[in-house]
Amino acid sequence: MIIILTAVVFGAIGLFLGVGGGQLVMLGGSWYYLIAGLAFALTAILLLLRRPSALWVYGLFIVGSLAWAIWEVGFDWWQLGTRGGVVVVAGLWLLLPAVRRPLGFRGSDGRRHAASATAVAVPVVLAIVVAGYSLTTDPADMSGSLPTETVAQTVDYGGQVADQEWHQYGRTPYGQRYSPLNQITTENVDQLEVAWTYQTGDVKLPEDVGETTYQVTPLKVRDTLYICTPHNWAIAIDAATGKEKWKFDPNAGLEPQRQHQTCRGVTYYADPSVPAGSACSERVYLPTSDARLIALDAKNGQICENFADGGTLRLEQKMPYNPAGYYYSTSPPVIVDDKIIIGGAVNDNYSIRSPSGVIRAFDVDTGELLWNWDSGNPDETEPLPEGETYTANSPNSWSIFSVDDALGLVYIPLGNQVPDQLGMGRSEAVETYSSSIVALDVNSGQVRWVRQTVHHDLWDMDVPAQPVLLDITKEDGTTVPALIGPTKQGDIYVLDRRTGEPIIPVREIAAPGGAIPEDFTAPTQPISDLTFRPPPLEERNMWGITLFDQLACRIAFHQLKYEGQYTPPSLEGTIVYPGNFGTFNWGSIAVDPERQVMFGMPTYLAFTSQLVPREDVPPPGANEKGSEQGLNRNEGAPYAVKMGPFLSPLGIPCQAPPWGYVAGANLRTGEIAYKHRNGTVYDMTPLPLPFKVGVPGIGGPMITKGGVAFLAASVDDYLRAYDLTTGKQLWEARLPAGGQATPMTYALGDKQYVVQVAGGHGSVGTKPGDYVIAYTLPN
């Protein structure tokens, strides 16, 4: 009976692999799966015939499979193991005496003897030996060290922020995410323990949109931390104890049309014109998801009624269209020269009748509009007169700005005009400013320079990250004021922030064509010489837990349109790699301005986008909520777009891991020193498996002068510490929820703290929560 059951199973496997493998061959793919199907089928037939040659056929198949796998992927365990898993397990099954006995012979004594195991046992042992060896190697790992010497003797951190403080999203207006504190070092970081935990009480609700996320980086001023929550509560916390000081709820409401329900931070301001200690002498500005900016007294959370209209500035004013939930601010504004400068997020791919992406500067005390820069009408920055509106659907900036007050410039990372995947009808201004970094004059809003990172963007490669400012020391000892701009496509732009000219060279490279007839593609695209772009995907990069989902991914790879990065969107579906999450996203990178090096988390996750003709778009569902994944309707455009990660039938990425790294680079030379797999599948699978595959993440890092980089962000729920010099992991702490927020650090007295917010991220499916956790060294 067992031999029949085995033959049936082998036959079923052979049928699946044979049919699928034949389809793959017809698409121009690998012959292996067709051959594998035939090998399983032949083995099944020989088993039914009780022929011992079944074992020899299968043994030869194991050897051939091993040779093919090594030829395709070398000694990468994560790819070898999944290619060989089914093959080796089936071989082990054939080694069972109960299977071999019917294939044997009857001796002269009348007893039945099992067929020899040698034919299968030797190949199985060989496969296990190769697998064991592959566990000792990691072809994806890049080891090296960053320079340790202090290059800059006099360091400009930006702003006037004391070492123990954290006053802005990236600590200072420069956005370096670097702290001069050095109590926590590479030698003692593994001793960190929880100092206190605070829960905000703001939890994800059943009515919330899927992409409800907690991305806040706390600010620290003297003895207080200031945070916001996904539903835009502003909270002040005692920095020593974690006790709540005050809480303000703006009642922003729940709106199913919002794509995002989040808050990345608040903005702190000490007004020099108001006597210290008096009402609203220190303020916290809270952006909300219903398009308001609210000024609060930092001391007690009371509304500062002298600002704007009773303390509230309505950001939807002068918008050409204002559908509910289409415009909101997820990122904290910046304050410079008595001006509060703010952008806003616009729902991606909902409608061409969309609010403007205008950047505005308001008087920080009164809320009076001082200038407006609209990328769809870039030359007119004077406040619009009554009755006029901003340009509809112009490229917006939803991320964080940086400021150099000495140069009088604010640096804006810009997105693109929606629909992201349709480029027809864009104006000259939109073509100039989409997916770029723009330097605006703080006093007038006029453009000083623009550096575009994608031409005629059809892939949602908006610039997502706060530009990082530092001074770079050249070989001759002179310094250049620099801007570091991470991008979704993996480039790190190192520019002179006075002019936008490259310090590390930027080249133009040929890009694929083949857009839909109504559109076009740019013939070339820019690339920086400092880049974390991955090599183009190949069929051999397709992955799966078993041969079966690997085969499905390989078939899909050939069915989708893909000619490398910047393959245009298509009706049959296009692979976008790096995908919409980007190699880098809003978490940006952290830099050490003394050593002039960077630490980041490059992520690699392919997406697909498929254009859907308007007549084929179904009507909205009754309970449909905002999302950037799935069907994006693009109302008013000739096509909708269906998009999401490129996943196997089992819901795991079709491309092979690693999907996420930690990496370090020298900003003076553009050399990447190391890249190491980051994160485990502990929270990605039904079983808590601690396999360090290298997983995706979204969030950002932070560096301290003690030589330690801190990062959560990955889709397993951990905060980790790394040696900045080598990228080696030094410590980790289990979080009670997803840590998709950037950590920060501060000091009180002689004690340094590290704070991580853990609340989860709807887009990547991590566990939601409402935690703020502080760590410190034991007394």
Tab-separated table of N, CA and C in Angstrom, residues 295-347:
chain	number	residue	atom	x	y	z
A	295	ALA	N	-1.444	75.249	17.205
A	295	ALA	CA	-0.382	75.717	18.107
A	295	ALA	C	-0.806	75.458	19.547
A	296	LEU	N	0.070	74.780	20.302
A	296	LEU	CA	-0.217	74.426	21.689
A	296	LEU	C	0.862	74.991	22.604
A	297	ASP	N	0.458	75.339	23.805
A	297	ASP	CA	1.414	75.763	24.825
A	297	ASP	C	2.209	74.530	25.262
A	298	ALA	N	3.528	74.563	25.100
A	298	ALA	CA	4.361	73.398	25.422
A	298	ALA	C	4.292	73.049	26.904
A	299	LYS	N	3.909	74.005	27.732
A	299	LYS	CA	3.889	73.773	29.170
A	299	LYS	C	2.678	72.956	29.613
A	300	ASN	N	1.508	73.192	28.986
A	300	ASN	CA	0.291	72.546	29.474
A	300	ASN	C	-0.617	71.981	28.388
A	301	GLY	N	-0.260	72.150	27.112
A	301	GLY	CA	-1.076	71.607	26.035
A	301	GLY	C	-2.290	72.431	25.686
A	302	GLN	N	-2.415	73.630	26.265
A	302	GLN	CA	-3.537	74.505	25.937
A	302	GLN	C	-3.308	75.154	24.569
A	303	ILE	N	-4.409	75.404	23.857
A	303	ILE	CA	-4.310	76.029	22.537
A	303	ILE	C	-3.819	77.474	22.667
A	304	CYS	N	-2.877	77.847	21.819
A	304	CYS	CA	-2.370	79.229	21.770
A	304	CYS	C	-3.249	80.012	20.801
A	305	GLU	N	-4.228	80.715	21.327
A	305	GLU	CA	-5.292	81.284	20.515
A	305	GLU	C	-4.841	82.463	19.666
A	306	ASN	N	-3.662	83.022	19.910
A	306	ASN	CA	-3.185	84.124	19.085
A	306	ASN	C	-2.682	83.674	17.719
A	307	PHE	N	-2.480	82.379	17.560
A	307	PHE	CA	-1.999	81.850	16.286
A	307	PHE	C	-3.182	81.596	15.361
A	308	ALA	N	-3.087	82.125	14.144
A	308	ALA	CA	-4.084	81.875	13.101
A	308	ALA	C	-5.496	82.161	13.618
A	309	ASP	N	-6.416	81.236	13.406
A	309	ASP	CA	-7.814	81.428	13.806
A	309	ASP	C	-8.059	80.710	15.127
A	310	GLY	N	-7.833	81.404	16.240
A	310	GLY	CA	-8.046	80.806	17.549
A	310	GLY	C	-7.113	79.655	17.842
A	311	GLY	N	-5.910	79.690	17.251
A	311	GLY	CA	-4.919	78.651	17.497
A	311	GLY	C	-4.838	77.595	16.414
A	312	THR	N	-5.726	77.673	15.430
A	312	THR	CA	-5.783	76.649	14.383
A	312	THR	C	-5.643	77.281	13.005
A	313	LEU	N	-4.752	76.714	12.208
A	313	LEU	CA	-4.559	77.135	10.821
A	313	LEU	C	-5.148	76.062	9.917
A	314	ARG	N	-6.076	76.444	9.063
A	314	ARG	CA	-6.691	75.503	8.122
A	314	ARG	C	-5.833	75.446	6.856
A	315	LEU	N	-5.341	74.245	6.566
A	315	LEU	CA	-4.398	74.097	5.461
A	315	LEU	C	-5.076	73.864	4.117
A	316	GLU	N	-6.384	73.669	4.120
A	316	GLU	CA	-7.064	73.429	2.846
A	316	GLU	C	-7.423	74.739	2.134
A	317	GLN	N	-7.119	75.877	2.745
A	317	GLN	CA	-7.472	77.153	2.137
A	317	GLN	C	-6.784	77.334	0.790
A	318	LYS	N	-7.552	77.837	-0.157
A	318	LYS	CA	-7.131	78.107	-1.537
A	318	LYS	C	-6.783	76.847	-2.330
A	319	MET	N	-7.241	75.685	-1.844
A	319	MET	CA	-7.073	74.465	-2.630
A	319	MET	C	-8.126	74.428	-3.738
A	320	PRO	N	-7.749	74.002	-4.944
A	320	PRO	CA	-8.719	73.963	-6.036
A	320	PRO	C	-9.785	72.879	-5.841
A	321	TYR	N	-9.390	71.799	-5.211
A	321	TYR	CA	-10.312	70.726	-4.874
A	321	TYR	C	-10.039	70.348	-3.422
A	322	ASN	N	-11.099	69.980	-2.717
A	322	ASN	CA	-10.902	69.622	-1.313
A	322	ASN	C	-11.827	68.485	-0.891
A	323	PRO	N	-11.770	67.339	-1.582
A	323	PRO	CA	-12.584	66.210	-1.126
A	323	PRO	C	-12.114	65.754	0.258
A	324	ALA	N	-13.022	65.273	1.065
A	324	ALA	CA	-12.686	64.835	2.419
A	324	ALA	C	-11.616	63.752	2.377
A	325	GLY	N	-10.567	63.939	3.183
A	325	GLY	CA	-9.520	62.931	3.319
A	325	GLY	C	-8.438	62.955	2.264
A	326	TYR	N	-8.506	63.885	1.300
A	326	TYR	CA	-7.538	63.875	0.210
A	326	TYR	C	-6.247	64.621	0.544
A	327	TYR	N	-6.295	65.527	1.536
A	327	TYR	CA	-5.119	66.347	1.843
A	327	TYR	C	-4.929	66.378	3.349
A	328	TYR	N	-3.675	66.174	3.784
A	328	TYR	CA	-3.372	66.156	5.212
A	328	TYR	C	-1.870	66.250	5.371
A	329	SER	N	-1.433	66.514	6.587
A	329	SER	CA	0.000	66.617	6.841
A	329	SER	C	0.413	65.520	7.805
A	330	THR	N	1.297	64.650	7.356
A	330	THR	CA	1.773	63.551	8.204
A	330	THR	C	3.124	63.849	8.841
A	331	SER	N	3.798	64.900	8.369
A	331	SER	CA	5.151	65.202	8.833
A	331	SER	C	5.195	66.563	9.506
A	332	PRO	N	6.095	66.729	10.474
A	332	PRO	CA	6.175	68.017	11.173
A	332	PRO	C	6.754	69.101	10.276
A	333	PRO	N	6.221	70.318	10.371
A	333	PRO	CA	6.811	71.430	9.622
A	333	PRO	C	8.145	71.863	10.229
A	334	VAL	N	8.852	72.719	9.515
A	334	VAL	CA	10.101	73.274	10.045
A	334	VAL	C	9.895	74.762	10.335
A	335	ILE	N	10.676	75.265	11.278
A	335	ILE	CA	10.600	76.685	11.655
A	335	ILE	C	11.974	77.310	11.456
A	336	VAL	N	11.998	78.436	10.743
A	336	VAL	CA	13.236	79.165	10.513
A	336	VAL	C	12.881	80.627	10.275
A	337	ASP	N	13.659	81.513	10.881
A	337	ASP	CA	13.507	82.951	10.655
A	337	ASP	C	12.055	83.400	10.866
A	338	ASP	N	11.451	82.951	11.981
A	338	ASP	CA	10.081	83.311	12.358
A	338	ASP	C	9.044	82.844	11.352
A	339	LYS	N	9.388	81.843	10.562
A	339	LYS	CA	8.442	81.283	9.598
A	339	LYS	C	8.261	79.795	9.882
A	340	ILE	N	7.031	79.325	9.785
A	340	ILE	CA	6.771	77.895	9.878
A	340	ILE	C	6.406	77.424	8.477
A	341	ILE	N	7.198	76.493	7.961
A	341	ILE	CA	7.101	76.081	6.556
A	341	ILE	C	6.569	74.656	6.527
A	342	ILE	N	5.517	74.428	5.730
A	342	ILE	CA	4.824	73.137	5.781
A	342	ILE	C	4.381	72.720	4.384
A	343	GLY	N	4.417	71.406	4.144
A	343	GLY	CA	3.851	70.813	2.941
A	343	GLY	C	2.664	69.961	3.334
A	344	GLY	N	2.338	69.005	2.502
A	344	GLY	CA	1.212	68.143	2.824
A	344	GLY	C	1.166	66.932	1.923
A	345	ALA	N	0.550	65.864	2.437
A	345	ALA	CA	0.369	64.642	1.664
A	345	ALA	C	-0.937	64.725	0.884
A	346	VAL	N	-0.910	64.221	-0.338
A	346	VAL	CA	-2.093	64.152	-1.188
A	346	VAL	C	-2.322	62.688	-1.521
A	347	ASN	N	-3.561	62.237	-1.430
A	347	ASN	CA	-3.847	60.835	-1.726
A	347	ASN	C	-3.299	60.455	-3.099
